[in-house]
C-alpha cells in the first residue's frame, strides 16, 4: 500500500490505480511475421524484477489515464512518475 | 532409520525431561561438488531432495536455502489441501499429491498432522452454481471425490455460516471434497528435511545463491554466499524469487511475483471443524489445533517482493467473513503476514526442463502450492533424475507458453488464483 503521484491528478492512494505490469514492452510491428517463440516472449515472458522496475499504471478510479512509474519492488518506494511517450527520467 | 520416533522414544525421553532429543538434521558446510543441487529449502525443495535420494538413489545432493528451511511460503500459507481441480492435467497432479499426503506421516516417521476434515467451496451466484456443479462432475470422472450440497446441506455441514437469502452474496450451495483438509505446514518441511538428511542429503541454510554459472548451454555450478559449488544438475524451487534466479541464468519466466496475505485470530474453543472457501467474496476460513481462526486473503494487484501486503486486501476479506459468519464479529485478529507468490498467466505451475541443460525449474504455484508439496517434490525429482518429465507433469512444461497448450485454471479452479 502506497501513494502514487498521478501526473494528471496529483497524489492519490494506490487503491485508486490498476497496475499494468512491466512497461516499455514494444508491440511487434509485423505481428504476422512473428515466430511462436517471439509471440511467447512478447505475451508472457517478464523480467519480474526485484528492485527498480519500470511499470505502467492506470488511474482507473480517477482520470483513467495511463502513465509510467519507476518503483523499487523490494520496498515499494516510488522513484519517478512520467507520462506515456516521455523518456524515462532515470537510466533504464 | 536412526532415532526413529515412536511411543517408546517419547516415554524414554519423558524420563529425562525431554532434554536429550537429538537434532533432527545436520548443519553441514557445502562440499565442492554435488551430483545435484536444489535451490530453495521450502517444502517443495526438501521433498524434491528426499525423493531424489529415496526413489532415484541420488544421495550426493544438497539443498541450499538463503534463510532457514520452511521460512518462506511453506510457513506462511493457510495449510489447505485439496485436489478438486477442473482440468484433467491439474486433477492428475493434485490428486497424486493428495494420495501421498494420506500416508505421509507414516512414511516420514514424522507427524505432519494431516487432517481430512473436508474442504467446502461456496457458490454465491448462478454462475458459481453452474461452474461448481460442472467441476463436481469433472472431478468424479477423474476419480476424485466431490459432492454438491444445496443451501440446507451447507448449513447442516457448517452451522455457523449465515445462509440467509438476504445477505449481499447469499449462499446458493457448495461443493464438498471430504478427503481434503489441512496439515501442519512446518512439520512438512521438518519431516522432509529429517528424512532427506538421514538419506545423506546436505541441507545448507543461510546460503544465498548469487549467480548461476553456465558453460555454453550446460549449467556447471552456483555462486553462493558460502562460496562456489559445482553441479551439473540444478533444480530451482524458489517460489516468489524464481524470476530472480532465472535472471541470473539469463532466462526469463512467464511469472509475476505478488504479496499474498493471511491472518490468524486470537485462539478460541472449537467452532469450525472443516475448511470453508468462498471464491466470489474471497474468504477462506479454518481453525488451527491451537484454536486460532486461519484466514486467507487475496493478492495485491501489483508486483512486489515486500512480504507485507496492503490493508485494503485484509479489509475486503474480513468484510466478507463478517457477513458469512456473524458469530466472529467481536473476535480480535492476532497476526497478519504476507508471502511472495509467483503467478503464471494460466495459474498453473511449471515443473520443467529449460533451454539450459541441467537447469530445472519448479515454480509458478501461485497462491496454491502447499497442497501439492509431496507430489511436486516427487515429480520434480523424477524430472531431474531422468532429465525427462513424468507423465503427470508433462503438461506443466515451460514450452506450453510457446505452443499455446495452456492449463488454464484461472477461473476454472475452485478458487481464484
Short mmCIF file of C-alpha atoms in Angstrom, two decimals:
data_model
loop_
_atom_site.label_atom_id
_atom_site.label_comp_id
_atom_site.label_asym_id
_atom_site.label_seq_id
_atom_site.Cartn_x
_atom_site.Cartn_y
_atom_site.Cartn_z
CA UNK A 1 0.00 0.00 0.00
CA UNK A 2 1.45 3.33 -1.02
CA UNK A 3 0.68 6.73 -2.51
CA UNK A 4 1.03 7.31 -6.26
CA UNK A 5 1.52 10.80 -7.64
CA UNK A 6 -0.68 10.73 -10.76
CA UNK A 7 0.82 13.15 -13.32
CA UNK A 8 -2.70 14.44 -14.04
CA UNK A 9 -4.45 14.40 -10.62
CA UNK A 10 -1.69 14.51 -8.00
CA UNK A 11 -1.19 12.25 -5.00
CA UNK A 12 -3.77 9.53 -4.50
CA UNK A 13 -3.99 6.22 -2.68
CA UNK A 14 -2.72 3.19 -4.60
CA UNK A 15 -6.18 1.57 -4.36
CA UNK A 16 -7.43 4.11 -6.94
CA UNK A 17 -5.00 2.69 -9.50
CA UNK A 18 -4.62 -0.51 -11.52
CA UNK A 19 -1.22 -1.99 -12.22
CA UNK A 20 -0.45 -2.65 -15.88
CA UNK A 21 2.76 -4.57 -15.25
CA UNK A 22 6.16 -4.16 -16.90
CA UNK A 23 6.49 -1.05 -19.11
CA UNK A 24 8.27 -0.48 -22.42
CA UNK A 25 7.39 -3.85 -23.95
CA UNK A 26 7.02 -2.76 -27.55
CA UNK A 27 4.18 -4.29 -29.53
CA UNK A 28 5.63 -6.12 -32.57
CA UNK A 29 5.50 -4.04 -35.75
CA UNK A 30 4.86 -7.04 -38.00
CA UNK A 31 2.74 -9.47 -35.94
CA UNK A 32 2.14 -11.76 -38.94
CA UNK A 33 5.86 -12.43 -39.26
CA UNK A 34 6.49 -13.43 -35.65
CA UNK A 35 7.51 -16.97 -34.73
CA UNK A 36 5.77 -18.76 -31.84
CA UNK A 37 8.86 -18.12 -29.70
CA UNK A 38 8.70 -14.39 -30.37
CA UNK A 39 4.98 -14.30 -29.55
CA UNK A 40 5.58 -16.12 -26.27
CA UNK A 41 8.33 -13.62 -25.43
CA UNK A 42 6.03 -10.66 -26.12
CA UNK A 43 2.90 -12.05 -24.47
CA UNK A 44 4.13 -13.99 -21.47
CA UNK A 45 7.82 -13.62 -20.57
CA UNK A 46 8.52 -10.97 -17.93
CA UNK A 47 11.60 -9.72 -16.09
CA UNK A 48 9.59 -9.66 -12.82
CA UNK A 49 12.39 -7.61 -11.26
CA UNK A 50 13.21 -7.47 -7.56
CA UNK A 51 14.50 -3.91 -7.36
CA UNK A 52 13.99 -0.91 -9.63
CA UNK A 53 11.22 -1.68 -12.08
CA UNK A 54 9.66 0.41 -14.88
CA UNK A 55 5.94 -0.22 -14.96
CA UNK A 56 2.62 1.03 -16.27
CA UNK A 57 -0.24 2.21 -14.06
CA UNK A 58 -3.76 3.33 -14.87
CA UNK A 59 -5.68 5.78 -12.68
CA UNK A 60 -8.74 3.57 -13.09
CA UNK A 61 -10.83 5.21 -10.34
CA UNK A 62 -9.73 8.73 -11.28
CA UNK A 63 -8.79 10.29 -14.61
CA UNK A 64 -8.46 6.82 -16.21
CA UNK A 65 -5.22 7.82 -17.92
CA UNK A 66 -2.20 5.54 -18.32
CA UNK A 67 1.28 6.61 -17.24
CA UNK A 68 4.63 5.13 -16.18
CA UNK A 69 6.11 4.65 -12.72
CA UNK A 70 9.65 3.79 -11.60
CA UNK A 71 9.25 1.74 -8.41
CA UNK A 72 11.54 -0.37 -6.26
CA UNK A 73 9.64 -3.64 -5.88
CA UNK A 74 11.75 -4.67 -2.90
CA UNK A 75 10.34 -1.85 -0.72
CA UNK A 76 7.53 -0.28 -2.82
CA UNK A 77 9.30 3.13 -2.89
CA UNK A 78 8.43 5.17 -5.99
CA UNK A 79 11.40 6.95 -7.59
CA UNK A 80 9.71 8.69 -10.51
CA UNK A 81 6.45 9.11 -12.40
CA UNK A 82 6.30 10.11 -16.08
CA UNK A 83 3.71 10.35 -18.80
CA UNK A 84 3.29 7.88 -21.66
CA UNK A 85 5.62 8.74 -24.52
CA UNK A 86 8.05 10.64 -22.29
CA UNK A 87 11.58 9.47 -21.78
CA UNK A 88 12.25 7.64 -18.51
CA UNK A 89 13.74 10.20 -16.08
CA UNK A 90 16.30 7.74 -14.71
CA UNK A 91 18.55 5.40 -16.65
CA UNK A 92 16.56 2.41 -17.78
CA UNK B 1 16.15 -45.18 10.37
CA UNK B 2 18.26 -43.99 13.26
CA UNK B 3 16.49 -42.09 16.03
CA UNK B 4 13.12 -43.45 14.98
CA UNK B 5 10.29 -41.59 16.68
CA UNK B 6 7.80 -43.82 18.48
CA UNK B 7 5.74 -44.10 21.64
CA UNK B 8 8.77 -45.74 23.27
CA UNK B 9 11.18 -42.93 22.37
CA UNK B 10 8.60 -40.47 23.69
CA UNK B 11 8.32 -42.30 27.03
CA UNK B 12 12.10 -42.72 27.29
CA UNK B 13 12.69 -39.01 26.73
CA UNK B 14 9.93 -38.09 29.15
CA UNK B 15 12.07 -39.60 31.92
CA UNK B 16 14.86 -37.13 31.16
CA UNK B 17 12.50 -34.14 30.89
CA UNK B 18 12.82 -34.13 27.09
CA UNK B 19 16.32 -32.69 27.32
CA UNK B 20 18.05 -35.40 25.34
CA UNK B 21 16.30 -35.29 21.96
CA UNK B 22 18.89 -35.33 19.17
CA UNK B 23 18.79 -32.66 16.49
CA UNK B 24 16.75 -33.88 13.53
CA UNK B 25 19.18 -32.88 10.77
CA UNK B 26 22.84 -31.91 10.48
CA UNK B 27 24.19 -28.44 9.72
CA UNK B 28 26.95 -29.24 7.18
CA UNK B 29 29.32 -26.97 5.28
CA UNK B 30 28.90 -27.25 1.50
CA UNK B 31 31.12 -29.71 -0.39
CA UNK B 32 32.96 -28.58 -3.54
CA UNK B 33 30.70 -30.56 -5.85
CA UNK B 34 27.36 -32.38 -5.81
CA UNK B 35 25.52 -34.63 -8.28
CA UNK B 36 22.55 -32.29 -7.94
CA UNK B 37 21.73 -29.09 -6.05
CA UNK B 38 18.23 -27.95 -5.09
CA UNK B 39 17.91 -24.19 -4.71
CA UNK B 40 15.25 -23.41 -2.11
CA UNK B 41 14.67 -25.15 1.22
CA UNK B 42 10.90 -24.92 1.41
CA UNK B 43 8.55 -27.89 1.45
CA UNK B 44 8.77 -28.43 -2.32
CA UNK B 45 12.58 -28.24 -2.39
CA UNK B 46 13.07 -30.53 0.61
CA UNK B 47 10.53 -33.01 -0.79
CA UNK B 48 12.42 -32.97 -4.10
CA UNK B 49 15.69 -33.78 -2.33
CA UNK B 50 14.01 -36.51 -0.27
CA UNK B 51 12.57 -38.28 -3.33
CA UNK B 52 15.80 -37.84 -5.33
CA UNK B 53 17.61 -39.69 -2.55
CA UNK B 54 14.91 -42.22 -1.76
CA UNK B 55 13.49 -43.18 -5.16
CA UNK B 56 16.34 -42.27 -7.51
CA UNK B 57 19.28 -43.15 -5.25
CA UNK B 58 20.97 -39.78 -5.75
CA UNK B 59 22.44 -39.20 -2.30
CA UNK B 60 25.32 -36.83 -3.12
CA UNK B 61 23.00 -33.85 -3.28
CA UNK B 62 22.44 -30.59 -1.43
CA UNK B 63 19.60 -28.21 -0.67
CA UNK B 64 20.72 -24.58 -0.40
CA UNK B 65 18.43 -22.13 1.38
CA UNK B 66 19.04 -18.39 1.77
CA UNK B 67 17.23 -18.18 5.12
CA UNK B 68 16.01 -21.06 7.27
CA UNK B 69 14.11 -24.08 5.98
CA UNK B 70 10.38 -23.64 5.77
CA UNK B 71 10.71 -19.91 6.49
CA UNK B 72 9.23 -18.75 3.19
CA UNK B 73 5.83 -19.62 1.78
CA UNK B 74 5.88 -23.06 3.45
CA UNK B 75 5.44 -21.34 6.82
CA UNK B 76 3.12 -18.61 5.52
CA UNK B 77 0.25 -20.43 3.81
CA UNK B 78 -3.15 -21.37 5.23
CA UNK B 79 -2.32 -25.12 5.00
CA UNK B 80 -5.31 -26.11 2.86
CA UNK B 81 -5.01 -29.38 0.93
CA UNK B 82 -7.47 -30.43 -1.80
CA UNK B 83 -7.43 -31.86 -5.31
CA UNK B 84 -10.77 -30.78 -6.78
CA UNK B 85 -9.38 -29.11 -9.91
CA UNK B 86 -11.31 -28.90 -13.17
CA UNK B 87 -8.82 -29.85 -15.88
CA UNK B 88 -7.53 -33.41 -16.26
CA UNK B 89 -3.87 -32.39 -16.06
CA UNK B 90 -4.40 -30.49 -12.80
CA UNK B 91 -6.62 -33.19 -11.31
CA UNK B 92 -3.89 -35.76 -12.01
CA UNK B 93 -1.20 -33.56 -10.46
CA UNK B 94 -3.03 -32.52 -7.29
CA UNK B 95 -4.62 -35.90 -6.60
CA UNK B 96 -1.20 -37.53 -6.93
CA UNK B 97 -0.13 -35.22 -4.11
CA UNK B 98 -3.26 -35.91 -2.03
CA UNK B 99 -2.64 -39.66 -2.24
CA UNK B 100 0.90 -39.17 -0.89
CA UNK B 101 -0.44 -36.93 1.92
CA UNK B 102 -2.67 -39.79 3.08
CA UNK B 103 0.33 -41.87 4.22
CA UNK B 104 3.00 -39.18 4.58
CA UNK B 105 3.27 -39.19 8.38
CA UNK B 106 3.95 -42.95 8.37
CA UNK B 107 6.42 -42.72 5.51
CA UNK B 108 8.43 -39.90 7.09
CA UNK B 109 8.03 -41.19 10.67
CA UNK B 110 7.04 -37.61 11.41
CA UNK B 111 3.58 -36.40 12.33
CA UNK B 112 2.55 -33.85 9.70
CA UNK B 113 -0.89 -33.68 11.38
CA UNK B 114 -2.72 -34.31 8.12
CA UNK B 115 -6.39 -33.87 8.92
CA UNK B 116 -9.01 -34.86 6.34
CA UNK B 117 -11.65 -32.52 7.73
CA UNK B 118 -13.06 -31.74 4.28
CA UNK B 119 -12.97 -28.58 2.18
CA UNK B 120 -16.22 -26.87 1.21
CA UNK B 121 -16.38 -24.32 -1.62
CA UNK B 122 -19.38 -21.97 -1.55
CA UNK B 123 -21.40 -20.69 -4.51
CA UNK B 124 -22.86 -17.19 -4.27
CA UNK B 125 -24.40 -16.58 -7.69
CA UNK B 126 -25.88 -18.52 -10.58
CA UNK B 127 -22.59 -18.73 -12.46
CA UNK B 128 -20.84 -20.07 -9.34
CA UNK B 129 -23.52 -22.77 -9.11
CA UNK B 130 -23.03 -23.80 -12.74
CA UNK B 131 -19.23 -23.75 -12.53
CA UNK B 132 -19.07 -25.68 -9.27
CA UNK B 133 -21.56 -28.31 -10.45
CA UNK B 134 -19.58 -28.74 -13.64
CA UNK B 135 -16.40 -29.12 -11.59
CA UNK B 136 -18.05 -31.70 -9.34
CA UNK B 137 -18.89 -33.81 -12.40
CA UNK B 138 -15.38 -33.37 -13.85
CA UNK B 139 -13.84 -34.40 -10.52
CA UNK B 140 -15.92 -37.58 -10.35
CA UNK B 141 -14.97 -38.54 -13.90
CA UNK B 142 -11.35 -38.22 -12.77
CA UNK B 143 -11.95 -40.42 -9.72
CA UNK B 144 -11.80 -37.51 -7.26
CA UNK B 145 -14.45 -37.41 -4.53
CA UNK B 146 -16.79 -34.44 -4.81
CA UNK B 147 -20.40 -33.77 -3.89
CA UNK B 148 -22.75 -30.86 -4.49
CA UNK B 149 -24.55 -29.52 -1.41
CA UNK B 150 -27.65 -27.34 -1.50
CA UNK B 151 -28.03 -24.42 0.91
CA UNK B 152 -29.63 -26.53 3.66
CA UNK B 153 -26.89 -29.15 3.38
CA UNK B 154 -24.23 -26.41 3.60
CA UNK B 155 -25.88 -25.13 6.78
CA UNK B 156 -26.02 -28.65 8.20
CA UNK B 157 -22.35 -29.30 7.43
CA UNK B 158 -21.17 -25.97 8.86
CA UNK B 159 -23.90 -24.49 11.09
CA UNK B 160 -22.20 -21.14 11.78
CA UNK B 161 -22.50 -19.98 8.16
CA UNK B 162 -25.12 -17.31 7.58
CA UNK B 163 -27.34 -18.84 4.88
CA UNK B 164 -29.97 -16.11 4.98
CA UNK B 165 -31.17 -15.18 1.46
CA UNK B 166 -30.99 -11.51 2.48
CA UNK B 167 -27.22 -11.08 2.62
CA UNK B 168 -25.33 -9.34 -0.18
CA UNK B 169 -23.87 -12.59 -1.55
CA UNK B 170 -26.28 -15.33 -0.42
CA UNK B 171 -25.07 -18.93 -0.16
CA UNK B 172 -26.71 -20.83 -3.02
CA UNK B 173 -24.93 -24.11 -2.35
CA UNK B 174 -21.44 -25.51 -2.36
CA UNK B 175 -19.17 -28.41 -3.16
CA UNK B 176 -17.50 -30.67 -0.66
CA UNK B 177 -14.36 -32.76 -1.00
CA UNK B 178 -14.24 -34.96 2.07
CA UNK B 179 -10.70 -36.27 1.50
CA UNK B 180 -9.39 -32.72 1.52
CA UNK B 181 -8.26 -30.92 4.66
CA UNK B 182 -5.22 -29.38 6.29
CA UNK B 183 -1.74 -30.30 7.59
CA UNK B 184 0.81 -28.68 9.88
CA UNK B 185 2.97 -26.76 7.40
CA UNK B 186 6.16 -26.50 9.49
CA UNK B 187 6.07 -30.23 10.19
CA UNK B 188 6.04 -30.93 6.45
CA UNK B 189 9.29 -29.01 5.96
CA UNK B 190 10.86 -30.54 9.09
CA UNK B 191 9.71 -34.08 8.26
CA UNK B 192 11.13 -33.94 4.74
CA UNK B 193 14.33 -32.27 6.00
CA UNK B 194 14.85 -35.03 8.57
CA UNK B 195 14.06 -37.74 6.01
CA UNK B 196 16.39 -36.26 3.38
CA UNK B 197 19.19 -35.69 5.91
CA UNK B 198 19.06 -39.32 7.05
CA UNK B 199 19.46 -40.39 3.42
CA UNK B 200 22.65 -38.30 3.20
CA UNK B 201 21.35 -35.03 1.73
CA UNK B 202 23.23 -31.90 2.87
CA UNK B 203 20.80 -29.17 3.94
CA UNK B 204 22.70 -25.89 3.88
CA UNK B 205 20.87 -22.96 5.45
CA UNK B 206 21.84 -19.26 5.37
CA UNK B 207 23.33 -19.90 1.93
CA UNK B 208 22.05 -17.45 -0.66
CA UNK B 209 22.53 -18.09 -4.38
CA UNK B 210 24.28 -15.13 -6.03
CA UNK B 211 24.81 -16.47 -9.52
CA UNK B 212 24.24 -19.43 -11.84
CA UNK B 213 27.30 -20.47 -13.83
CA UNK B 214 26.90 -21.80 -17.36
CA UNK B 215 29.33 -23.31 -19.83
CA UNK B 216 27.53 -22.61 -23.07
CA UNK B 217 24.24 -24.46 -22.86
CA UNK B 218 25.18 -26.54 -19.80
CA UNK B 219 24.82 -25.38 -16.22
CA UNK B 220 28.00 -26.07 -14.20
CA UNK B 221 27.53 -24.58 -10.75
CA UNK B 222 26.23 -21.89 -8.44
CA UNK B 223 27.88 -18.92 -6.80
CA UNK B 224 26.64 -18.63 -3.20
CA UNK B 225 27.27 -16.63 -0.03
CA UNK B 226 29.22 -19.71 1.16
CA UNK B 227 31.35 -19.94 -1.98
CA UNK B 228 31.20 -21.61 -5.37
CA UNK B 229 29.57 -25.07 -5.56
CA UNK B 230 29.88 -27.26 -8.66
CA UNK B 231 27.00 -29.31 -10.05
CA UNK B 232 25.71 -30.29 -13.46
CA UNK B 233 22.12 -30.62 -12.29
CA UNK B 234 20.44 -27.69 -10.57
CA UNK B 235 16.77 -27.70 -9.61
CA UNK B 236 15.34 -24.31 -8.68
CA UNK B 237 12.34 -24.27 -6.32
CA UNK B 238 12.43 -20.64 -5.22
CA UNK B 239 8.72 -19.67 -5.31
CA UNK B 240 8.36 -15.86 -5.41
CA UNK B 241 12.06 -15.45 -6.18
CA UNK B 242 12.12 -17.83 -9.16
CA UNK B 243 12.46 -14.97 -11.65
CA UNK B 244 15.39 -13.56 -9.68
CA UNK B 245 17.26 -16.88 -10.02
CA UNK B 246 16.19 -17.27 -13.67
CA UNK B 247 17.56 -13.82 -14.49
CA UNK B 248 20.94 -14.94 -13.04
CA UNK B 249 20.99 -17.74 -15.63
CA UNK B 250 19.97 -15.40 -18.44
CA UNK B 251 16.43 -16.76 -18.65
CA UNK B 252 13.04 -15.09 -18.43
CA UNK B 253 10.00 -16.83 -16.96
CA UNK B 254 6.29 -16.12 -17.51
CA UNK B 255 5.84 -15.12 -13.87
CA UNK B 256 4.74 -12.16 -11.80
CA UNK B 257 5.51 -12.09 -8.06
CA UNK B 258 2.90 -10.61 -5.74
CA UNK B 259 2.26 -10.48 -1.99
CA UNK B 260 -0.43 -12.85 -0.72
CA UNK B 261 -1.73 -12.33 2.80
CA UNK B 262 -3.09 -14.46 5.59
CA UNK B 263 -4.03 -13.75 9.17
CA UNK B 264 -4.97 -15.57 12.36
CA UNK B 265 -7.31 -14.60 15.17
CA UNK B 266 -6.95 -14.99 18.90
CA UNK B 267 -7.46 -18.66 19.89
CA UNK B 268 -10.98 -19.77 20.76
CA UNK B 269 -12.75 -23.05 21.53
CA UNK B 270 -13.51 -25.39 18.59
CA UNK B 271 -16.12 -23.70 16.42
CA UNK B 272 -15.40 -24.71 12.82
CA UNK B 273 -14.33 -28.31 12.13
CA UNK B 274 -13.80 -28.03 8.37
CA UNK B 275 -12.33 -25.65 5.79
CA UNK B 276 -14.72 -23.26 4.06
CA UNK B 277 -13.59 -21.38 0.97
CA UNK B 278 -15.55 -18.78 -0.87
CA UNK B 279 -14.24 -17.62 -4.20
CA UNK B 280 -16.72 -14.89 -5.06
CA UNK B 281 -16.27 -12.95 -1.83
CA UNK B 282 -12.71 -14.16 -1.27
CA UNK B 283 -12.83 -15.54 2.25
CA UNK B 284 -11.21 -18.77 3.42
CA UNK B 285 -11.55 -19.97 6.99
CA UNK B 286 -10.41 -22.93 9.01
CA UNK B 287 -9.39 -23.36 12.64
CA UNK B 288 -5.96 -24.45 13.78
CA UNK B 289 -5.40 -27.02 16.52
CA UNK B 290 -4.41 -24.13 18.79
CA UNK B 291 -7.86 -22.63 18.24
CA UNK B 292 -6.95 -19.68 16.01
CA UNK B 293 -9.08 -18.96 13.00
CA UNK B 294 -6.81 -19.20 9.98
CA UNK B 295 -7.96 -16.76 7.31
CA UNK B 296 -6.66 -16.49 3.76
CA UNK B 297 -6.90 -13.15 1.97
CA UNK B 298 -6.13 -12.20 -1.63
CA UNK B 299 -3.08 -11.00 -3.54
CA UNK B 300 -2.11 -7.42 -4.17
CA UNK B 301 -2.64 -6.42 -7.78
CA UNK B 302 0.94 -5.28 -8.42
CA UNK B 303 4.40 -6.88 -8.46
CA UNK B 304 6.12 -6.60 -5.09
CA UNK B 305 8.65 -8.53 -3.02
CA UNK B 306 7.84 -6.85 0.30
CA UNK B 307 6.21 -9.82 2.14
CA UNK B 308 3.67 -7.41 3.63
CA UNK B 309 0.60 -6.78 1.53
CA UNK B 310 -1.97 -3.99 1.64
CA UNK B 311 -4.55 -3.26 4.32
CA UNK B 312 -7.40 -2.89 1.84
CA UNK B 313 -6.99 -6.56 0.87
CA UNK B 314 -7.36 -7.65 4.50
CA UNK B 315 -10.32 -5.33 4.94
CA UNK B 316 -12.14 -6.85 1.93
CA UNK B 317 -11.61 -10.36 3.25
CA UNK B 318 -12.74 -9.56 6.79
CA UNK B 319 -15.81 -7.77 5.47
CA UNK B 320 -16.82 -10.98 3.67
CA UNK B 321 -16.00 -13.14 6.70
CA UNK B 322 -18.22 -10.99 8.92
CA UNK B 323 -21.17 -11.27 6.58
CA UNK B 324 -20.83 -15.05 6.22
CA UNK B 325 -20.01 -15.67 9.90
CA UNK B 326 -21.72 -13.04 12.09
CA UNK B 327 -20.57 -15.06 15.14
CA UNK B 328 -16.99 -13.81 14.54
CA UNK B 329 -17.93 -10.13 14.71
CA UNK B 330 -16.18 -9.43 18.03
CA UNK B 331 -13.10 -11.61 17.51
CA UNK B 332 -9.70 -9.96 17.54
CA UNK B 333 -7.13 -10.68 14.88
CA UNK B 334 -3.76 -11.66 16.33
CA UNK B 335 -1.26 -11.67 13.49
CA UNK B 336 -1.14 -10.80 9.78
CA UNK B 337 1.63 -11.56 7.29
CA UNK B 338 2.43 -11.84 3.59
CA UNK B 339 4.32 -14.22 1.35
CA UNK B 340 5.52 -13.63 -2.20
CA UNK B 341 3.75 -15.87 -4.69
CA UNK B 342 4.85 -16.42 -8.30
CA UNK B 343 1.85 -16.47 -10.60
CA UNK B 344 1.75 -17.89 -14.14
CA UNK B 345 -0.58 -16.39 -16.76
CA UNK B 346 -2.66 -19.61 -16.71
CA UNK B 347 -2.47 -20.03 -12.91
CA UNK B 348 -0.86 -23.46 -13.28
CA UNK B 349 2.64 -24.40 -12.13
CA UNK B 350 5.78 -25.08 -14.13
CA UNK B 351 7.68 -28.32 -13.36
CA UNK B 352 10.05 -28.42 -16.26
CA UNK B 353 13.39 -28.65 -18.00
CA UNK B 354 14.63 -25.39 -19.52
CA UNK B 355 16.65 -24.47 -22.59
CA UNK B 356 19.76 -24.62 -20.37
CA UNK B 357 20.92 -28.23 -19.98
CA UNK B 358 20.86 -29.40 -16.37
CA UNK B 359 18.81 -26.44 -15.16
CA UNK B 360 15.29 -27.29 -14.00
CA UNK B 361 12.53 -25.07 -12.63
CA UNK B 362 9.66 -25.90 -10.30
CA UNK B 363 7.71 -22.66 -9.92
CA UNK B 364 4.52 -20.78 -10.71
CA UNK B 365 2.49 -22.40 -7.94
CA UNK B 366 0.95 -19.02 -7.29
CA UNK B 367 -1.43 -18.95 -4.36
CA UNK B 368 -1.95 -22.70 -4.09
CA UNK B 369 1.32 -24.58 -3.80
CA UNK B 370 1.24 -26.02 -0.29
CA UNK B 371 -1.31 -28.72 -1.11
CA UNK B 372 0.93 -30.06 -3.87
CA UNK B 373 4.13 -30.29 -1.80
CA UNK B 374 4.62 -34.11 -1.78
CA UNK B 375 3.51 -34.60 -5.39
CA UNK B 376 5.52 -31.65 -6.63
CA UNK B 377 8.67 -32.99 -4.94
CA UNK B 378 8.11 -36.49 -6.29
CA UNK B 379 7.54 -35.35 -9.89
CA UNK B 380 10.34 -32.76 -9.87
CA UNK B 381 12.75 -35.41 -8.54
CA UNK B 382 11.69 -37.69 -11.40
CA UNK B 383 12.24 -34.88 -13.92
CA UNK B 384 15.73 -34.08 -12.57
CA UNK B 385 16.87 -37.69 -12.21
CA UNK B 386 15.71 -38.82 -15.66
CA UNK B 387 16.09 -35.49 -17.49
CA UNK B 388 12.53 -36.21 -18.64
CA UNK B 389 9.18 -35.24 -17.11
CA UNK B 390 6.90 -37.84 -15.51
CA UNK B 391 3.63 -38.26 -17.40
CA UNK B 392 1.81 -36.40 -14.60
CA UNK B 393 3.88 -33.23 -15.02
CA UNK B 394 4.47 -33.40 -18.79
CA UNK B 395 1.66 -30.87 -19.38
CA UNK B 396 3.29 -28.44 -16.93
CA UNK B 397 6.33 -27.78 -19.12
CA UNK B 398 7.58 -24.28 -19.76
CA UNK B 399 7.13 -24.71 -23.51
CA UNK B 400 3.33 -24.52 -23.16
CA UNK B 401 3.63 -20.73 -23.33
CA UNK B 402 5.12 -21.11 -26.82
CA UNK B 403 2.84 -23.90 -28.07
CA UNK B 404 -0.27 -22.30 -26.58
CA UNK B 405 -1.19 -25.54 -24.80
CA UNK B 406 -2.03 -23.77 -21.53
CA UNK B 407 -3.57 -25.47 -18.48
CA UNK B 408 -5.98 -22.64 -17.83
CA UNK B 409 -7.06 -22.97 -14.22
CA UNK B 410 -7.78 -19.22 -13.97
CA UNK B 411 -11.50 -19.14 -13.38
CA UNK B 412 -11.66 -22.92 -13.68
CA UNK B 413 -10.26 -23.90 -10.30
CA UNK B 414 -12.26 -23.99 -7.11
CA UNK B 415 -10.79 -20.63 -6.18
CA UNK B 416 -9.32 -17.68 -7.99
CA UNK B 417 -5.56 -17.88 -8.10
#
